[in-house]
Coordinates of C-alpha atoms and ligand atoms in Angstrom, one line a residue:
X170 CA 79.0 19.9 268.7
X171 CA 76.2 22.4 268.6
X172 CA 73.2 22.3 266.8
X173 CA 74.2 24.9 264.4
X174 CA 77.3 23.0 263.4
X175 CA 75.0 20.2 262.1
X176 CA 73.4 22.8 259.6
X177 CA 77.2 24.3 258.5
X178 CA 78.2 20.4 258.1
X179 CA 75.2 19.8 255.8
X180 CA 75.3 23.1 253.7
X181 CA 79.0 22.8 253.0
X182 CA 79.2 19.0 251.9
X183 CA 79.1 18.5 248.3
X184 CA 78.6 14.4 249.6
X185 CA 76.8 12.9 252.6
X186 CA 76.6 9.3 254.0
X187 CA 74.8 8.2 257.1
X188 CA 76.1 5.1 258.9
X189 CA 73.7 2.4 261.0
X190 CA 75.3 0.0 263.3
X191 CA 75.8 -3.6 262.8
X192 CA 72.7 -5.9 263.5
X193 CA 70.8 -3.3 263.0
X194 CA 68.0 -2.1 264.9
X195 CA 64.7 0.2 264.8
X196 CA 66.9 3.0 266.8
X197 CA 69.6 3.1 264.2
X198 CA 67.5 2.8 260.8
X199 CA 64.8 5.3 262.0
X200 CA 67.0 7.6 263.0
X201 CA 69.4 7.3 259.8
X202 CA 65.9 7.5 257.6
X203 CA 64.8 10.3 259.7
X204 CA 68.0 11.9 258.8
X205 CA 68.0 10.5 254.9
X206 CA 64.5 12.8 254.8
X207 CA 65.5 15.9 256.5
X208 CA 68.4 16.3 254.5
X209 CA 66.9 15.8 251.4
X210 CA 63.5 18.0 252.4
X211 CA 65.3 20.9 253.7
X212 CA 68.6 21.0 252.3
X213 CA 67.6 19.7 249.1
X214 CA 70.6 17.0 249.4
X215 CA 70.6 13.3 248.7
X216 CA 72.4 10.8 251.4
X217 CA 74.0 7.9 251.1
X218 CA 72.8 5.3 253.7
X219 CA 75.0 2.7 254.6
X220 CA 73.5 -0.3 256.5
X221 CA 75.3 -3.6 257.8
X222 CA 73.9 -6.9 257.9
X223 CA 70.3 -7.5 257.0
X224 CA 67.4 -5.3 257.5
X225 CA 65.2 -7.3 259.9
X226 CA 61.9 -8.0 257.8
X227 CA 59.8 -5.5 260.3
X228 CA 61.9 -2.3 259.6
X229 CA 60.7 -2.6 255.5
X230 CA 58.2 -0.3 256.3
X231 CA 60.4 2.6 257.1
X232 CA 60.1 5.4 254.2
X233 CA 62.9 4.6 251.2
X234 CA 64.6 1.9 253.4
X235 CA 65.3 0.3 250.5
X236 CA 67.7 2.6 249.1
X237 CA 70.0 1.8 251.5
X238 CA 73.3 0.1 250.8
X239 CA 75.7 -2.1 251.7
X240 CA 79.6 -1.0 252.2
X241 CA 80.4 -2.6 249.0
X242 CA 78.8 -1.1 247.1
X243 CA 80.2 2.3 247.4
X244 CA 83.3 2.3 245.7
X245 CA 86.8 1.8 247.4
X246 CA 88.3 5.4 247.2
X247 CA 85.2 7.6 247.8
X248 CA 85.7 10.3 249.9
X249 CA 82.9 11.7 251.6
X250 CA 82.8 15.4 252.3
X251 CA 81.1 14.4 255.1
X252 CA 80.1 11.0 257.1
X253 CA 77.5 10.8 260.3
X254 CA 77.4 7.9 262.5
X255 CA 74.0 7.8 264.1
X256 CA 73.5 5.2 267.5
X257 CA 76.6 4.1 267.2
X258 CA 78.1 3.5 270.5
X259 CA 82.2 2.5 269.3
X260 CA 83.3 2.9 266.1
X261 CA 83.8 -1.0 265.4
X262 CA 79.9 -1.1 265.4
X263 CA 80.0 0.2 261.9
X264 CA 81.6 -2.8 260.4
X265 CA 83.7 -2.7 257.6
X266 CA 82.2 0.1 256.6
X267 CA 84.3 2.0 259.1
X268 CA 87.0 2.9 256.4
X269 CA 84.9 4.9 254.3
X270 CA 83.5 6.7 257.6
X271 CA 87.2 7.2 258.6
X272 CA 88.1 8.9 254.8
X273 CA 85.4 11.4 255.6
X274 CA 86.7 15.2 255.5
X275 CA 84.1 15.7 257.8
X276 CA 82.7 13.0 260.3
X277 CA 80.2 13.4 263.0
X278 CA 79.0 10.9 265.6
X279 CA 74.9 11.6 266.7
X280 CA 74.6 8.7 269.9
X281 CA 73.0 8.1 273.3
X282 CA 75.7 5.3 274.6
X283 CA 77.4 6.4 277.4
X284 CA 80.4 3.9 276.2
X285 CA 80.4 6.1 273.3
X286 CA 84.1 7.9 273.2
X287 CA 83.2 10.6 271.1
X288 CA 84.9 9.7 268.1
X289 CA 84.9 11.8 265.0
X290 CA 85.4 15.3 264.6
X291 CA 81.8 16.5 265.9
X292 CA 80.0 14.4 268.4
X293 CA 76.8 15.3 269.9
X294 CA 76.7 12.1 273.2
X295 CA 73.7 12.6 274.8
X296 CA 73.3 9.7 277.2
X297 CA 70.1 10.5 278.8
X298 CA 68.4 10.2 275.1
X299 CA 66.3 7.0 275.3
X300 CA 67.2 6.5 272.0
X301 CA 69.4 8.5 269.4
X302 CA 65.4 9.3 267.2
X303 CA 65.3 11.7 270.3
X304 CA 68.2 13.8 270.2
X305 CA 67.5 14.2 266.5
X306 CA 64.1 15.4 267.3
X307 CA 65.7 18.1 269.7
X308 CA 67.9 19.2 267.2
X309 CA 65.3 19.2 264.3
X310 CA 62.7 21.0 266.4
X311 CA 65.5 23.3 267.4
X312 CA 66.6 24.2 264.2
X313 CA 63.2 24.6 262.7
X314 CA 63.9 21.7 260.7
X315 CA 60.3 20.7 258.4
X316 CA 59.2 17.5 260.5
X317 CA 57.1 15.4 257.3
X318 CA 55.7 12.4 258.1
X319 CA 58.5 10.4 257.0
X320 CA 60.8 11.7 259.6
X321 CA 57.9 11.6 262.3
X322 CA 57.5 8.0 261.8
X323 CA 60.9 7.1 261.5
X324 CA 61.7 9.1 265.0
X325 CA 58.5 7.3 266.4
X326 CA 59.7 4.3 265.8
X327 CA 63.6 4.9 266.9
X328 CA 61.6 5.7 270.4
X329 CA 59.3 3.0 270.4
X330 CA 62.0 0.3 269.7
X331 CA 64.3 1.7 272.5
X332 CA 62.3 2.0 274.8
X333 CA 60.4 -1.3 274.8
X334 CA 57.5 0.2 273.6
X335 CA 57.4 2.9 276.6
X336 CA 57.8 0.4 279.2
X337 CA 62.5 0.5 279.9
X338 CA 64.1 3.0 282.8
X339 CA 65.0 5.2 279.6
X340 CA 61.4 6.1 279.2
X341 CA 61.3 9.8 280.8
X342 CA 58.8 12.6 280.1
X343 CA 60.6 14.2 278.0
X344 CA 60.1 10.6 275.9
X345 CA 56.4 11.0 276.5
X346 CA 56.4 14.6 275.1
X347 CA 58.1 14.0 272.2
X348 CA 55.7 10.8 271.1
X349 CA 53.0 13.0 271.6
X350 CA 54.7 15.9 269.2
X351 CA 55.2 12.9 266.9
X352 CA 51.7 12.0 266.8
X353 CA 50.6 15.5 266.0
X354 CA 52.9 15.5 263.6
X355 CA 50.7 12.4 261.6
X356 CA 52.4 9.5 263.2
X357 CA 49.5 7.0 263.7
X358 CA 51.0 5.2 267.0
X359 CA 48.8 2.2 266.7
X360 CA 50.2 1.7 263.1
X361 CA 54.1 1.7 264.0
X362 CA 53.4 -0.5 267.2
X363 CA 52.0 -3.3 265.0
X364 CA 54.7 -2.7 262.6
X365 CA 57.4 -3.5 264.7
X366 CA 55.8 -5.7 268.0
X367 CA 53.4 -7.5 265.9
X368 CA 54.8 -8.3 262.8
X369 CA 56.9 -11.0 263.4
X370 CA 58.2 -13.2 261.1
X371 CA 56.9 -17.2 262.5
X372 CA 60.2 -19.0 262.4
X373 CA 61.4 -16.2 264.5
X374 CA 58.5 -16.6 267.7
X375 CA 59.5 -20.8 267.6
X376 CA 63.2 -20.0 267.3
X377 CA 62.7 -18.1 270.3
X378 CA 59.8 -20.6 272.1
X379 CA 63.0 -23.3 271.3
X380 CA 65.8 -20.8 272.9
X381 CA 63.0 -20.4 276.2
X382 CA 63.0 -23.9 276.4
X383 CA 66.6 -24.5 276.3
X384 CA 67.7 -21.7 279.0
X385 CA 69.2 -22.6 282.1
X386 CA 69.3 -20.4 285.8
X387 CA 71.8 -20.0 287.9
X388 CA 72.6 -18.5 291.7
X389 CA 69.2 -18.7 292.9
X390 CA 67.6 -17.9 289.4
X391 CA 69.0 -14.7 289.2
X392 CA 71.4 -15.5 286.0
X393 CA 68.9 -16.6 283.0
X394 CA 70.8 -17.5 279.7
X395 CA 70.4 -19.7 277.0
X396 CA 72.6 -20.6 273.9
X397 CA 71.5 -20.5 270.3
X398 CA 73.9 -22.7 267.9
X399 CA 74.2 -22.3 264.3
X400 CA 72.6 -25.6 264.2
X401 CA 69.5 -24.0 265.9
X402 CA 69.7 -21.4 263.5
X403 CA 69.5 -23.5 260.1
X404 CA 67.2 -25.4 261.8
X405 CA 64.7 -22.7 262.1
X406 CA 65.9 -21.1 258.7
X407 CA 66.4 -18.0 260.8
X408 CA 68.3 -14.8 259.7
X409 CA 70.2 -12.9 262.2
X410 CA 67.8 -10.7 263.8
X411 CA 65.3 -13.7 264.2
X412 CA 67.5 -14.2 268.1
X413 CA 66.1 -10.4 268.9
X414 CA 64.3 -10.5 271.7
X415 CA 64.8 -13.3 273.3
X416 CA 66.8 -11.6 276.0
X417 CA 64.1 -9.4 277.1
X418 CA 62.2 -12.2 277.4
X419 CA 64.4 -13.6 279.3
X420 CA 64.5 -11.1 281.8
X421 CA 61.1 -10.9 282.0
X422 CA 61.1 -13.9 284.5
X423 CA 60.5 -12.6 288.3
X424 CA 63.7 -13.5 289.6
X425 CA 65.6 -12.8 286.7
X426 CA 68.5 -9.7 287.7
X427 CA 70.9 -10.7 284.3
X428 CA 69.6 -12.2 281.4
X429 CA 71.8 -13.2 278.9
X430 CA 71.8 -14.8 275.1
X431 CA 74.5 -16.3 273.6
X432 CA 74.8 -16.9 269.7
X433 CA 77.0 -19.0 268.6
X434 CA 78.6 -17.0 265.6
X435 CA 81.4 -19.3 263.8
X436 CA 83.5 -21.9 266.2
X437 CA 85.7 -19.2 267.3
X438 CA 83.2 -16.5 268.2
X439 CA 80.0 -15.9 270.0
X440 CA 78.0 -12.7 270.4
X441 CA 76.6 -12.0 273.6
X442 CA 73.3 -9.8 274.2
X443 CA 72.8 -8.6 277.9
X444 CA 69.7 -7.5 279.7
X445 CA 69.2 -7.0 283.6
X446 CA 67.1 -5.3 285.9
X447 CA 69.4 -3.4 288.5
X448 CA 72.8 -4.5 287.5
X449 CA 75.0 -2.3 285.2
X450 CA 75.7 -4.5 282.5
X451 CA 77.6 -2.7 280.3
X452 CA 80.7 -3.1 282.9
X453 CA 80.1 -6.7 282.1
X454 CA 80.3 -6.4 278.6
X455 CA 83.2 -3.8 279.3
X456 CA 84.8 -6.6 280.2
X457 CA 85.2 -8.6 276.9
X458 CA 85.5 -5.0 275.1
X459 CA 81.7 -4.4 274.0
X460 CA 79.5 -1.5 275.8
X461 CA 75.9 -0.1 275.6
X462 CA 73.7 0.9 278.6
X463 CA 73.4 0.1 282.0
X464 CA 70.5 -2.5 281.2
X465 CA 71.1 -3.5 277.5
X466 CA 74.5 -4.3 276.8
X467 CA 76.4 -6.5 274.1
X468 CA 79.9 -7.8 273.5
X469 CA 82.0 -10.1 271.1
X470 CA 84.1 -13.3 272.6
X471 CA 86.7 -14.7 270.8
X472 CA 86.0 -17.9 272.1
X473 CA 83.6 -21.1 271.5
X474 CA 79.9 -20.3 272.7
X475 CA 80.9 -23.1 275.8
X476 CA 84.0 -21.5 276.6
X477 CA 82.2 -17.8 276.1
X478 CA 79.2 -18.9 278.1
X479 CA 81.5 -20.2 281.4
X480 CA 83.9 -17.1 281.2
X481 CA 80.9 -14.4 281.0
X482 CA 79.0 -16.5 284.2
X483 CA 82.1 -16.1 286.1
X484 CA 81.9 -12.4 285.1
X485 CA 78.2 -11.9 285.9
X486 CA 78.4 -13.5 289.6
X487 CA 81.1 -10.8 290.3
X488 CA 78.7 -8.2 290.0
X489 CA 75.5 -10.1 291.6
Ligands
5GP690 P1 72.0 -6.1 271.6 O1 72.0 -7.0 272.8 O2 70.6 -5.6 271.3 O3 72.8 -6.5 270.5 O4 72.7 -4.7 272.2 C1 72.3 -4.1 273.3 C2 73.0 -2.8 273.5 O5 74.4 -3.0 273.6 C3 72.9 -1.9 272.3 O6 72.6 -0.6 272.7 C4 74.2 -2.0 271.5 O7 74.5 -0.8 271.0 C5 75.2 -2.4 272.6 N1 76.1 -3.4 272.1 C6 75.8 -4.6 271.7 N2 77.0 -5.2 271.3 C7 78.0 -4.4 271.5 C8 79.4 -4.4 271.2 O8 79.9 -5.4 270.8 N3 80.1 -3.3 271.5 C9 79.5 -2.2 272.0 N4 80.3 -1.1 272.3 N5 78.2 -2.1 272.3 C10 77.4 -3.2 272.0
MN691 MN1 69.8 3.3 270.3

């Protein structure tokens, strides 16, 4: 899609909803608030924003978060005139939500993944994007769109979040250009930084300091994993985005190449989060049918978190 089909889309729906991706993260809820603003501040329309799972504590700060709903709660047969996905790399990613997107006259898919198939009648894949904040800077800015400081902190913090905080391989100057824009724009970047690094809830940081603990190496250290249970995570009284994180952390270890976590969902499934220095990783979560980026991957197994952890090993040494 071009950026002048975004405008058309907007101007001629009578109804607009904005979908995050499950587990949500600062990428996908800043860029869906960032668009939640726009629209509303220049088209003089009100979106419908659709989240699934919880909102991790940190993200509260985001401008009108809290009118965002859950699936259920729009009812069964609305159909939107027209639905956007935002950072959503397959269209499973938006839950059981899905069904409303796919009702949609219209539905448009805004993402950086390069998994992403382009599903949806206009897609706008832009894989060199750090994060999907930036392609909706570049097409706000291109459009002329008013930037308030809503939608500059929201985009901020889309960046921020995907990039580690400036520091992953999708940092480019473009990136770097953009913050600065953002802080001219009003964005205080000290204020979002503490917002999402430093705000941590403290069940979370000892659920984590456990899962360290707990992690095992492999093949001359260069596999790191550990396994959180369900048991680990009543134990901690943790909520589902208390295991964020702990990958990276993971991989922060010298002779770390693949890091991985595995949470034990239910008996019969375990999620798997991927993180690696040089390898391409989302071939490995290609694998058991998930995706994301080169170094930040994720997948679903069907299978017991023992089982899942011995099958994805024997995947991960075939690409050491
Ligand atoms: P995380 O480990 O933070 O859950 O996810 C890391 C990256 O992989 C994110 O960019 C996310 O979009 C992607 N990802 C995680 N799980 C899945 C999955 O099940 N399917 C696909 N296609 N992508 C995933
Ligand atoms: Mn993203």
């Amino acid at each position: 899609m071009n950026y002048q089909d975004f405008t058309k889309n907007i101007i001629e729906a009578d109804d607009i909803v904005i979908f995050s991706h499950v587990n949500p993260d600062g990428d996908t809820l800043g860029s869906m608030i960032a668009l939640y603003h726009v629209i509303k501040n220049n088209y003089g329309k009100e979106a419908v924003m659709v989240v699934t799972g919880e909102i991790p504590d940190i993200y509260e700060f985001l401008p009108e978060i809290d009118k965002a709903v859950t699936f259920d709660k729009i009812s069964k047969d609305k159909v939107f005139s027209l639905a956007i996905a935002i950072d959503i790399a397959a269209k499973d990613r938006m839950g059981m939500g899905v069904s409303i997107f796919d009702r949609a006259k219209v539905k448009m898919n805004i993402d950086h993944h390069k998994t992403n198939n382009g599903f949806g009648d206009y897609s706008l894949i832009i894989p060199d994007a750090c994060s999907a904040g930036e392609i909706l800077f570049d097409m706000f800015e291109n459009l002329g769109l008013k930037i308030d400081k809503a939608v500059s902190d929201s985009l901020y913090t889309s960046i921020l979040t995907d990039t580690g905080g400036f520091r992953f391989e999708n940092t480019s100057a473009k990136t770097f250009q953009i913050a600065s824009k953002l802080v001219e724009y009003g964005t205080h970047a000290g204020e979002i930084a503490r917002y999402c690094f430093e705000s941590k809830p403290k069940p979370m940081v000892l659920l984590q300091a456990n899962a360290l603990m707990n992690a095992e190496f492999l093949e001359n250290q260069k596999i790191a994993y550990t396994c959180i249970t369900m048991s680990d995570m009543e134990h901690f009284q943790a909520k589902e985005d208390y295991t964020e994180g702990i990958v990276g952390a993971l991989r922060q270890i010298k002779t770390t190449e693949v890091a991985a976590v595995l949470k034990e969902v239910n008996e019969q499934t375990t999620k798997v989060s991927l993180r690696s220095k040089h390898v391409d990783v989302s071939k490995i979560a290609a694998a058991f049918d998930g995706g994301g980026h080169a170094f930040a991957a994720g997948c679903t197994i069907q299978k017991p978190v023992k089982i899942a952890k011995d099958k994805l090993v024997e995947e991960i040494k075939r690409y050491l």
